[in-house]
PDB file of C-alpha atoms in Angstrom:
ATOM      1  CA  MET A 206      66.868 -32.776 -89.138  1.00 95.00           C
ATOM      2  CA  LYS A 207      66.372 -29.353 -87.612  1.00 97.00           C
ATOM      3  CA  ILE A 208      66.768 -28.946 -83.993  1.00 98.00           C
ATOM      4  CA  ALA A 209      65.755 -25.247 -82.327  1.00 98.00           C
ATOM      5  CA  VAL A 210      67.083 -24.407 -78.803  1.00 98.00           C
ATOM      6  CA  ALA A 211      64.342 -21.973 -77.424  1.00 98.00           C
ATOM      7  CA  TYR A 212      65.599 -20.084 -74.272  1.00 98.00           C
ATOM      8  CA  PHE A 213      63.018 -18.106 -72.374  1.00 98.00           C
ATOM      9  CA  GLY A 214      62.504 -15.882 -69.298  1.00 95.00           C
ATOM     10  CA  ILE A 215      65.687 -13.964 -67.706  1.00 94.00           C
ATOM     11  CA  PRO A 216      69.154 -15.504 -67.596  1.00 95.00           C
ATOM     12  CA  ARG A 217      70.752 -15.646 -64.098  1.00 90.00           C
ATOM     13  CA  ASN A 218      74.009 -17.084 -62.964  1.00 91.00           C
ATOM     14  CA  SER A 219      75.004 -17.989 -66.975  1.00 95.00           C
ATOM     15  CA  LYS A 220      78.531 -18.531 -65.555  1.00 94.00           C
ATOM     16  CA  ILE A 221      77.042 -21.691 -63.264  1.00 95.00           C
ATOM     17  CA  CYS A 222      74.092 -22.666 -65.460  1.00 97.00           C
ATOM     18  CA  TYR A 223      75.471 -22.305 -69.240  1.00 97.00           C
ATOM     19  CA  PRO A 224      78.383 -24.527 -68.916  1.00 97.00           C
ATOM     20  CA  SER A 225      75.710 -27.066 -67.910  1.00 97.00           C
ATOM     21  CA  ILE A 226      73.526 -26.367 -71.114  1.00 98.00           C
ATOM     22  CA  LEU A 227      76.487 -26.997 -73.342  1.00 97.00           C
ATOM     23  CA  GLN A 228      77.232 -30.195 -71.456  1.00 97.00           C
ATOM     24  CA  ASN A 229      74.029 -31.544 -71.090  1.00 97.00           C
ATOM     25  CA  ILE A 230      71.927 -30.182 -73.970  1.00 97.00           C
ATOM     26  CA  TYR A 231      74.085 -29.375 -76.843  1.00 98.00           C
ATOM     27  CA  ALA A 232      76.572 -32.027 -76.335  1.00 97.00           C
ATOM     28  CA  ALA A 233      73.491 -34.340 -76.668  1.00 96.00           C
ATOM     29  CA  LEU A 234      72.041 -33.282 -79.480  1.00 97.00           C
ATOM     30  CA  PRO A 235      73.110 -35.714 -82.718  1.00 96.00           C
ATOM     31  CA  GLU A 236      76.079 -34.366 -84.605  1.00 93.00           C
ATOM     32  CA  ARG A 237      74.532 -34.122 -88.309  1.00 93.00           C
ATOM     33  CA  ALA A 238      71.627 -32.302 -87.037  1.00 96.00           C
ATOM     34  CA  ASP A 239      71.226 -28.289 -88.129  1.00 98.00           C
ATOM     35  CA  VAL A 240      70.784 -26.747 -84.744  1.00 98.00           C
ATOM     36  CA  GLU A 241      69.501 -23.222 -84.212  1.00 98.00           C
ATOM     37  CA  SER A 242      69.412 -21.296 -80.920  1.00 98.00           C
ATOM     38  CA  PHE A 243      66.617 -18.633 -80.246  1.00 98.00           C
ATOM     39  CA  TYR A 244      65.786 -16.525 -76.910  1.00 98.00           C
ATOM     40  CA  HIS A 245      63.064 -14.136 -75.928  1.00 98.00           C
ATOM     41  CA  PHE A 246      64.658 -12.409 -72.711  1.00 97.00           C
ATOM     42  CA  TYR A 247      63.495  -9.685 -70.281  1.00 96.00           C
ATOM     43  CA  ARG A 248      65.735  -6.873 -70.205  1.00 93.00           C
ATOM     44  CA  GLN A 249      66.308  -5.713 -66.855  1.00 91.00           C
ATOM     45  CA  ASP A 250      68.775  -5.092 -64.113  1.00 89.00           C
ATOM     46  CA  ARG A 251      67.374  -6.068 -60.923  1.00 86.00           C
ATOM     47  CA  VAL A 252      65.425  -9.260 -59.577  1.00 85.00           C
ATOM     48  CA  ARG A 253      63.088  -8.683 -56.950  1.00 80.00           C
ATOM     49  CA  ASN A 254      60.864 -11.732 -55.999  1.00 77.00           C
ATOM     50  CA  PRO A 255      59.566 -11.902 -52.574  1.00 74.00           C
ATOM     51  CA  HIS A 256      58.550 -15.725 -53.118  1.00 74.00           C
ATOM     52  CA  SER A 257      61.984 -16.755 -53.796  1.00 77.00           C
ATOM     53  CA  GLY A 258      63.616 -14.263 -51.324  1.00 78.00           C
ATOM     54  CA  GLU A 259      65.465 -12.718 -54.312  1.00 79.00           C
ATOM     55  CA  ASP A 260      66.663  -8.767 -54.413  1.00 80.00           C
ATOM     56  CA  GLY A 261      69.587  -7.665 -56.010  1.00 85.00           C
ATOM     57  CA  ALA A 262      71.315  -6.523 -59.132  1.00 88.00           C
ATOM     58  CA  LEU A 263      71.344  -8.689 -62.048  1.00 90.00           C
ATOM     59  CA  ASP A 264      74.699  -8.309 -63.830  1.00 91.00           C
ATOM     60  CA  SER A 265      74.685  -8.073 -67.606  1.00 92.00           C
ATOM     61  CA  GLU A 266      77.094 -10.204 -68.143  1.00 94.00           C
ATOM     62  CA  ASN A 267      74.281 -12.876 -67.787  1.00 94.00           C
ATOM     63  CA  TYR A 268      73.258 -11.877 -71.019  1.00 96.00           C
ATOM     64  CA  SER A 269      76.518 -12.223 -72.705  1.00 95.00           C
ATOM     65  CA  ALA A 270      76.340 -16.029 -73.561  1.00 94.00           C
ATOM     66  CA  PHE A 271      73.381 -15.967 -75.467  1.00 97.00           C
ATOM     67  CA  ALA A 272      74.676 -12.727 -77.613  1.00 93.00           C
ATOM     68  CA  GLY A 273      75.529 -14.579 -80.875  1.00 92.00           C
ATOM     69  CA  MET A 274      71.993 -16.367 -80.710  1.00 97.00           C
ATOM     70  CA  GLN A 275      69.045 -14.958 -82.717  1.00 96.00           C
ATOM     71  CA  GLY A 276      66.754 -13.422 -79.741  1.00 97.00           C
ATOM     72  CA  VAL A 277      64.685 -10.668 -78.776  1.00 96.00           C
ATOM     73  CA  LEU A 278      64.862  -8.325 -75.403  1.00 96.00           C
ATOM     74  CA  GLU A 279      61.630  -7.206 -74.118  1.00 95.00           C
ATOM     75  CA  PRO A 280      60.813  -5.104 -70.895  1.00 94.00           C
ATOM     76  CA  PRO A 281      59.416  -6.953 -68.269  1.00 91.00           C
ATOM     77  CA  ASP A 282      55.867  -5.476 -67.512  1.00 92.00           C
ATOM     78  CA  GLU A 283      54.463  -4.565 -71.215  1.00 93.00           C
ATOM     79  CA  CYS A 284      53.282  -7.881 -71.550  1.00 96.00           C
ATOM     80  CA  LEU A 285      50.932  -7.793 -68.584  1.00 97.00           C
ATOM     81  CA  GLN A 286      48.367  -5.672 -69.993  1.00 95.00           C
ATOM     82  CA  ARG A 287      48.541  -7.358 -73.468  1.00 96.00           C
ATOM     83  CA  TRP A 288      47.648 -10.760 -71.801  1.00 98.00           C
ATOM     84  CA  GLU A 289      45.230  -9.011 -69.525  1.00 97.00           C
ATOM     85  CA  PHE A 290      46.568  -9.781 -66.293  1.00 98.00           C
ATOM     86  CA  GLU A 291      43.896  -7.833 -64.237  1.00 97.00           C
ATOM     87  CA  ARG A 292      41.245  -9.963 -65.647  1.00 97.00           C
ATOM     88  CA  ILE A 293      43.398 -13.088 -64.753  1.00 98.00           C
ATOM     89  CA  LYS A 294      43.742 -11.749 -61.322  1.00 97.00           C
ATOM     90  CA  GLU A 295      39.787 -12.219 -60.849  1.00 97.00           C
ATOM     91  CA  PHE A 296      39.924 -16.242 -61.157  1.00 97.00           C
ATOM     92  CA  GLY A 297      41.972 -16.078 -57.937  1.00 97.00           C
ATOM     93  CA  ASP A 298      45.575 -16.357 -56.536  1.00 96.00           C
ATOM     94  CA  ALA A 299      47.022 -19.782 -56.373  1.00 94.00           C
ATOM     95  CA  TRP A 300      49.830 -18.974 -54.839  1.00 91.00           C
ATOM     96  CA  GLY A 301      48.537 -16.343 -52.035  1.00 91.00           C
ATOM     97  CA  ASP A 302      51.163 -13.698 -52.706  1.00 91.00           C
ATOM     98  CA  ASP A 303      49.242 -11.056 -53.857  1.00 92.00           C
ATOM     99  CA  PHE A 304      49.827 -12.030 -57.287  1.00 94.00           C
ATOM    100  CA  VAL A 305      53.557 -11.654 -57.332  1.00 91.00           C
ATOM    101  CA  SER A 306      53.777 -15.306 -58.600  1.00 92.00           C
ATOM    102  CA  LEU A 307      51.172 -15.014 -60.883  1.00 96.00           C
ATOM    103  CA  GLY A 308      52.771 -12.070 -62.484  1.00 95.00           C
ATOM    104  CA  ASN A 309      55.978 -14.050 -62.995  1.00 94.00           C
ATOM    105  CA  LEU A 310      53.978 -16.788 -64.524  1.00 96.00           C
ATOM    106  CA  LEU A 311      52.372 -14.508 -66.929  1.00 97.00           C
ATOM    107  CA  ARG A 312      55.810 -13.262 -68.029  1.00 97.00           C
ATOM    108  CA  GLN A 313      57.136 -16.671 -68.115  1.00 97.00           C
ATOM    109  CA  LEU A 314      54.137 -17.809 -70.498  1.00 98.00           C
ATOM    110  CA  ASN A 315      54.744 -14.277 -72.721  1.00 98.00           C
ATOM    111  CA  SER A 316      58.559 -15.434 -73.030  1.00 98.00           C
ATOM    112  CA  LEU A 317      57.453 -18.682 -74.282  1.00 98.00           C
ATOM    113  CA  TYR A 318      55.025 -17.325 -76.675  1.00 98.00           C
ATOM    114  CA  GLU A 319      57.417 -14.752 -78.101  1.00 98.00           C
ATOM    115  CA  VAL A 320      60.181 -17.243 -78.614  1.00 98.00           C
ATOM    116  CA  VAL A 321      57.849 -19.812 -80.556  1.00 98.00           C
ATOM    117  CA  SER A 322      57.282 -16.777 -82.744  1.00 97.00           C
ATOM    118  CA  GLN A 323      60.761 -16.900 -83.913  1.00 97.00           C
ATOM    119  CA  VAL A 324      61.281 -20.600 -83.962  1.00 98.00           C
ATOM    120  CA  GLU A 325      58.703 -21.046 -86.142  1.00 97.00           C
ATOM    121  CA  SER A 326      60.296 -19.870 -89.510  1.00 95.00           C
ATOM    122  CA  PHE A 327      63.030 -22.474 -88.907  1.00 97.00           C
ATOM    123  CA  ALA A 328      60.599 -25.196 -89.064  1.00 97.00           C
ATOM    124  CA  PRO A 329      62.192 -27.356 -86.943  1.00 98.00           C
ATOM    125  CA  ASP A 330      61.872 -31.111 -86.165  1.00 97.00           C
ATOM    126  CA  PHE A 331      62.493 -30.807 -82.534  1.00 98.00           C
ATOM    127  CA  VAL A 332      62.415 -28.035 -80.294  1.00 98.00           C
ATOM    128  CA  LEU A 333      63.848 -27.845 -76.737  1.00 98.00           C
ATOM    129  CA  PHE A 334      62.300 -25.285 -74.184  1.00 98.00           C
ATOM    130  CA  VAL A 335      65.191 -24.227 -72.025  1.00 98.00           C
ATOM    131  CA  ARG A 336      65.471 -22.181 -68.918  1.00 97.00           C
ATOM    132  CA  PRO A 337      68.534 -20.475 -68.736  1.00 97.00           C
ATOM    133  CA  ASP A 338      68.648 -20.201 -65.082  1.00 95.00           C
ATOM    134  CA  LEU A 339      68.927 -23.896 -64.741  1.00 96.00           C
ATOM    135  CA  LEU A 340      72.040 -26.234 -63.582  1.00 97.00           C
ATOM    136  CA  TYR A 341      71.396 -29.391 -65.818  1.00 97.00           C
ATOM    137  CA  HIS A 342      72.560 -32.199 -64.141  1.00 96.00           C
ATOM    138  CA  ASP A 343      71.939 -34.979 -66.589  1.00 96.00           C
ATOM    139  CA  PRO A 344      72.415 -35.252 -70.571  1.00 96.00           C
ATOM    140  CA  MET A 345      69.305 -35.083 -72.474  1.00 96.00           C
ATOM    141  CA  PRO A 346      68.343 -38.778 -73.891  1.00 94.00           C
ATOM    142  CA  SER A 347      69.857 -39.162 -77.679  1.00 91.00           C
ATOM    143  CA  TYR A 348      66.623 -41.968 -78.399  1.00 93.00           C
ATOM    144  CA  ILE A 349      64.402 -39.011 -78.637  1.00 95.00           C
ATOM    145  CA  PHE A 350      66.167 -37.849 -81.701  1.00 95.00           C
ATOM    146  CA  ARG A 351      65.940 -40.632 -83.607  1.00 91.00           C
ATOM    147  CA  PHE A 352      62.608 -41.041 -86.165  1.00 89.00           C
ATOM    148  CA  PRO A 353      61.420 -37.496 -85.742  1.00 91.00           C
ATOM    149  CA  GLY A 354      58.246 -38.430 -87.728  1.00 91.00           C
ATOM    150  CA  LEU A 355      56.949 -40.459 -85.165  1.00 93.00           C
ATOM    151  CA  ARG A 356      57.723 -38.775 -82.320  1.00 95.00           C
ATOM    152  CA  ARG A 357      55.982 -35.277 -84.209  1.00 96.00           C
ATOM    153  CA  ASP A 358      53.173 -35.354 -81.387  1.00 97.00           C
ATOM    154  CA  ASN A 359      55.300 -36.015 -78.509  1.00 97.00           C
ATOM    155  CA  VAL A 360      55.958 -33.610 -75.493  1.00 98.00           C
ATOM    156  CA  TYR A 361      59.206 -34.875 -73.190  1.00 97.00           C
ATOM    157  CA  VAL A 362      58.640 -33.261 -69.723  1.00 97.00           C
ATOM    158  CA  PRO A 363      60.821 -33.868 -66.358  1.00 95.00           C
ATOM    159  CA  ASN A 364      59.286 -36.805 -64.461  1.00 93.00           C
ATOM    160  CA  TRP A 365      59.325 -34.927 -60.924  1.00 92.00           C
ATOM    161  CA  GLN A 366      57.341 -32.090 -59.358  1.00 90.00           C
ATOM    162  CA  TRP A 367      54.159 -31.961 -61.449  1.00 90.00           C
ATOM    163  CA  TRP A 368      52.208 -30.784 -58.554  1.00 87.00           C
ATOM    164  CA  GLY A 369      48.780 -31.889 -59.885  1.00 90.00           C
ATOM    165  CA  GLY A 370      49.478 -31.125 -63.470  1.00 95.00           C
ATOM    166  CA  LEU A 371      53.127 -31.340 -65.492  1.00 95.00           C
ATOM    167  CA  ASN A 372      56.484 -30.122 -64.825  1.00 96.00           C
ATOM    168  CA  ASP A 373      57.107 -27.116 -66.559  1.00 95.00           C
ATOM    169  CA  ARG A 374      60.697 -26.472 -66.263  1.00 95.00           C
ATOM    170  CA  PHE A 375      61.887 -27.540 -69.564  1.00 97.00           C
ATOM    171  CA  ALA A 376      60.597 -29.619 -72.388  1.00 98.00           C
ATOM    172  CA  ILE A 377      61.598 -31.689 -75.642  1.00 98.00           C
ATOM    173  CA  CYS A 378      58.675 -31.158 -78.382  1.00 98.00           C
ATOM    174  CA  GLY A 379      58.221 -32.847 -81.620  1.00 97.00           C
ATOM    175  CA  ARG A 380      57.242 -30.432 -84.601  1.00 97.00           C
ATOM    176  CA  ASP A 381      53.442 -30.727 -84.317  1.00 97.00           C
ATOM    177  CA  SER A 382      53.517 -30.322 -80.681  1.00 98.00           C
ATOM    178  CA  TYR A 383      55.727 -27.537 -79.640  1.00 98.00           C
ATOM    179  CA  LYS A 384      53.374 -24.848 -80.645  1.00 98.00           C
ATOM    180  CA  ALA A 385      50.898 -26.309 -77.889  1.00 98.00           C
ATOM    181  CA  TYR A 386      53.448 -26.324 -75.297  1.00 98.00           C
ATOM    182  CA  GLY A 387      55.014 -22.889 -75.982  1.00 98.00           C
ATOM    183  CA  ARG A 388      51.709 -20.743 -76.646  1.00 98.00           C
ATOM    184  CA  ARG A 389      49.382 -22.228 -73.990  1.00 98.00           C
ATOM    185  CA  ILE A 390      49.160 -18.430 -72.624  1.00 98.00           C
ATOM    186  CA  GLU A 391      46.243 -18.589 -75.067  1.00 98.00           C
ATOM    187  CA  ARG A 392      44.375 -21.141 -72.943  1.00 98.00           C
ATOM    188  CA  ILE A 393      44.448 -18.927 -69.863  1.00 98.00           C
ATOM    189  CA  PHE A 394      40.922 -18.187 -69.753  1.00 98.00           C
ATOM    190  CA  ASP A 395      39.651 -21.412 -71.191  1.00 97.00           C
ATOM    191  CA  PHE A 396      41.514 -23.373 -68.394  1.00 98.00           C
ATOM    192  CA  CYS A 397      40.378 -21.199 -65.758  1.00 97.00           C
ATOM    193  CA  GLN A 398      36.653 -21.215 -66.651  1.00 97.00           C
ATOM    194  CA  ALA A 399      36.671 -24.987 -67.572  1.00 96.00           C
ATOM    195  CA  THR A 400      38.201 -25.927 -64.255  1.00 95.00           C
ATOM    196  CA  GLY A 401      36.943 -23.123 -62.239  1.00 95.00           C
ATOM    197  CA  ARG A 402      40.641 -22.841 -60.494  1.00 95.00           C
ATOM    198  CA  PRO A 403      43.287 -20.106 -60.470  1.00 97.00           C
ATOM    199  CA  LEU A 404      45.793 -20.042 -63.293  1.00 97.00           C
ATOM    200  CA  HIS A 405      48.317 -22.512 -62.062  1.00 96.00           C
ATOM    201  CA  SER A 406      51.296 -23.216 -63.968  1.00 96.00           C
ATOM    202  CA  GLU A 407      51.286 -27.028 -64.072  1.00 96.00           C
ATOM    203  CA  ARG A 408      48.108 -27.587 -64.375  1.00 97.00           C
ATOM    204  CA  LEU A 409      47.940 -25.200 -67.245  1.00 98.00           C
ATOM    205  CA  LEU A 410      50.288 -27.191 -69.222  1.00 98.00           C
ATOM    206  CA  LYS A 411      48.704 -30.381 -68.702  1.00 97.00           C
ATOM    207  CA  TYR A 412      45.337 -29.040 -69.647  1.00 97.00           C
ATOM    208  CA  ALA A 413      47.035 -27.161 -72.924  1.00 98.00           C
ATOM    209  CA  LEU A 414      48.590 -30.570 -73.914  1.00 97.00           C
ATOM    210  CA  ARG A 415      45.172 -32.619 -73.418  1.00 97.00           C
ATOM    211  CA  GLN A 416      43.730 -30.108 -75.395  1.00 97.00           C
ATOM    212  CA  ALA A 417      45.832 -30.202 -78.362  1.00 97.00           C
ATOM    213  CA  ARG A 418      45.923 -34.057 -77.902  1.00 96.00           C
ATOM    214  CA  SER A 419      49.722 -34.252 -77.960  1.00 97.00           C
ATOM    215  CA  ARG A 420      51.159 -37.312 -76.421  1.00 96.00           C
ATOM    216  CA  VAL A 421      53.139 -36.557 -73.083  1.00 96.00           C
ATOM    217  CA  CYS A 422      56.225 -38.515 -72.290  1.00 96.00           C
ATOM    218  CA  THR A 423      58.820 -38.611 -69.440  1.00 93.00           C
ATOM    219  CA  LEU A 424      62.406 -37.386 -68.990  1.00 93.00           C
ATOM    220  CA  ASN A 425      64.449 -38.886 -66.091  1.00 92.00           C
ATOM    221  CA  VAL A 426      66.746 -35.766 -66.324  1.00 95.00           C
ATOM    222  CA  ARG A 427      66.993 -33.537 -63.253  1.00 95.00           C
ATOM    223  CA  ALA A 428      67.919 -29.596 -63.291  1.00 96.00           C
ATOM    224  CA  SER A 429      67.882 -27.621 -60.224  1.00 95.00           C
ATOM    225  CA  ARG A 430      67.211 -23.620 -59.849  1.00 93.00           C
ATOM    226  CA  VAL A 431      69.923 -21.289 -59.118  1.00 92.00           C
ATOM    227  CA  ARG A 432      69.415 -18.012 -57.369  1.00 89.00           C
ATOM    228  CA  LEU A 433      70.897 -14.702 -57.733  1.00 86.00           C
ATOM    229  CA  ASP A 434      73.216 -15.434 -55.101  1.00 85.00           C
ATOM    230  CA  ASP A 435      74.718 -18.481 -56.635  1.00 87.00           C
ATOM    231  CA  LYS A 436      72.829 -20.928 -54.577  1.00 90.00           C
ATOM    232  CA  VAL A 437      71.427 -23.868 -56.032  1.00 92.00           C
ATOM    233  CA  VAL A 438      68.149 -24.941 -54.629  1.00 90.00           C
ATOM    234  CA  GLU A 439      67.500 -28.132 -53.013  1.00 87.00           C
ATOM    235  CA  GLU A 440      64.889 -29.782 -55.841  1.00 88.00           C
ATOM    236  CA  LEU A 441      62.703 -32.784 -54.829  1.00 85.00           C
ATOM    237  CA  PHE A 442      63.425 -34.986 -57.751  1.00 88.00           C
ATOM    238  CA  SER A 443      61.313 -38.160 -56.825  1.00 76.00           C
ATOM    239  CA  SER A 444      59.269 -39.383 -60.095  1.00 68.00           C
ATOM    240  CA  ARG A 445      55.424 -38.792 -60.249  1.00 56.00           C
ATOM    241  CA  LYS A 446      55.396 -43.039 -60.004  1.00 49.00           C
ATOM    242  CA  LYS A 447      57.931 -45.627 -61.362  1.00 41.00           C
ATOM    243  CA  MET A 448      57.991 -45.646 -64.778  1.00 36.00           C
ATOM    244  CA  LYS A 449      58.370 -49.189 -66.564  1.00 36.00           C
ATOM    245  CA  ARG A 450      58.812 -47.700 -69.867  1.00 38.00           C
ATOM    246  CA  ARG A 451      60.785 -44.880 -71.415  1.00 37.00           C
ATOM    247  CA  GLU A 452      58.111 -43.292 -72.494  1.00 38.00           C
ATOM    248  CA  ASP A 453      54.484 -43.694 -70.686  1.00 39.00           C
ATOM    249  CA  ARG A 454      51.331 -41.340 -72.423  1.00 39.00           C
ATOM    250  CA  TYR A 455      49.106 -39.930 -69.958  1.00 40.00           C
ATOM    251  CA  ILE A 456      46.885 -38.054 -72.656  1.00 38.00           C
ATOM    252  CA  HIS A 457      46.731 -39.605 -75.990  1.00 39.00           C
ATOM    253  CA  PRO A 458      44.981 -42.993 -76.618  1.00 38.00           C
ATOM    254  CA  LEU A 459      47.364 -46.095 -77.811  1.00 34.00           C
ATOM    255  CA  SER A 460      45.299 -47.112 -80.580  1.00 29.00           C
ATOM    256  CA  THR A 461      47.211 -45.846 -83.212  1.00 36.00           C
ATOM    257  CA  LEU A 462      49.851 -47.743 -85.344  1.00 37.00           C
ATOM    258  CA  ARG A 463      52.223 -44.978 -85.253  1.00 40.00           C
ATOM    259  CA  THR A 464      51.911 -45.061 -81.051  1.00 39.00           C
ATOM    260  CA  PHE A 465      52.880 -48.845 -81.472  1.00 39.00           C
ATOM    261  CA  MET A 466      56.046 -48.216 -83.745  1.00 41.00           C
ATOM    262  CA  ASP A 467      57.165 -45.413 -81.629  1.00 44.00           C
ATOM    263  CA  ARG A 468      57.411 -48.033 -78.706  1.00 43.00           C
ATOM    264  CA  PHE A 469      58.907 -50.654 -80.432  1.00 42.00           C
ATOM    265  CA  LEU A 470      61.750 -48.280 -82.019  1.00 45.00           C
ATOM    266  CA  LEU A 471      62.423 -47.141 -78.537  1.00 43.00           C
ATOM    267  CA  ILE A 472      64.457 -50.372 -77.587  1.00 35.00           C
ATOM    268  CA  ARG A 473      68.304 -49.138 -77.773  1.00 35.00           C
TER     269      ARG A 473
END
């Protein structure tokens, strides 16, 4: 089994976050799996985010934990022109903060897109999309990595903070679904035109996975954002709804034998 761990965005507070990644992500992976780690980060020495109130220096030591991995560092603003930021702004500002959050979302989506380009040559059975600036509280469940052939269309997302779409903080994707998750930036204009809405992170993810006919499943795994000043954000971890099964499909029809077998084999 081949598993890719794909980091995206900006590493912040690695002294707090990375130990939780080692404990709750790497330690939860099957012992005999072939695991490779990849990253796409933005090269910057300062973080300024009026939405979160952050404005301060970004210590270069935050990048050190990832130095032995395969990855790319990119300046933070080159991607905005590449993905037509000015045109995206014409659809509106979902956050109402003069497009600051919209620009940050576009950078995140570009980072996902770029790390997928690295992962692709590895031909993984599973891809874990991991934000490096989260404090992970719970281990990834081991059952996910059983029978990878039956889970190739699955996308596992956290069962909290869906905001009208799907939680996009982190995910585990099968080999036939990780590109739909990681390359959803290509769906931006389709989403805005089809829905008549401004670009919105969680709603775009739901739209992209629906278009790809991926099977969306839920994870009872919590993670908190850690700010530049080491403050851990108090998150809302209430589930979207109570889950009676370990995997609930919201998108894919339940009419295939593979889906039935996947449910049957989930019993621990």
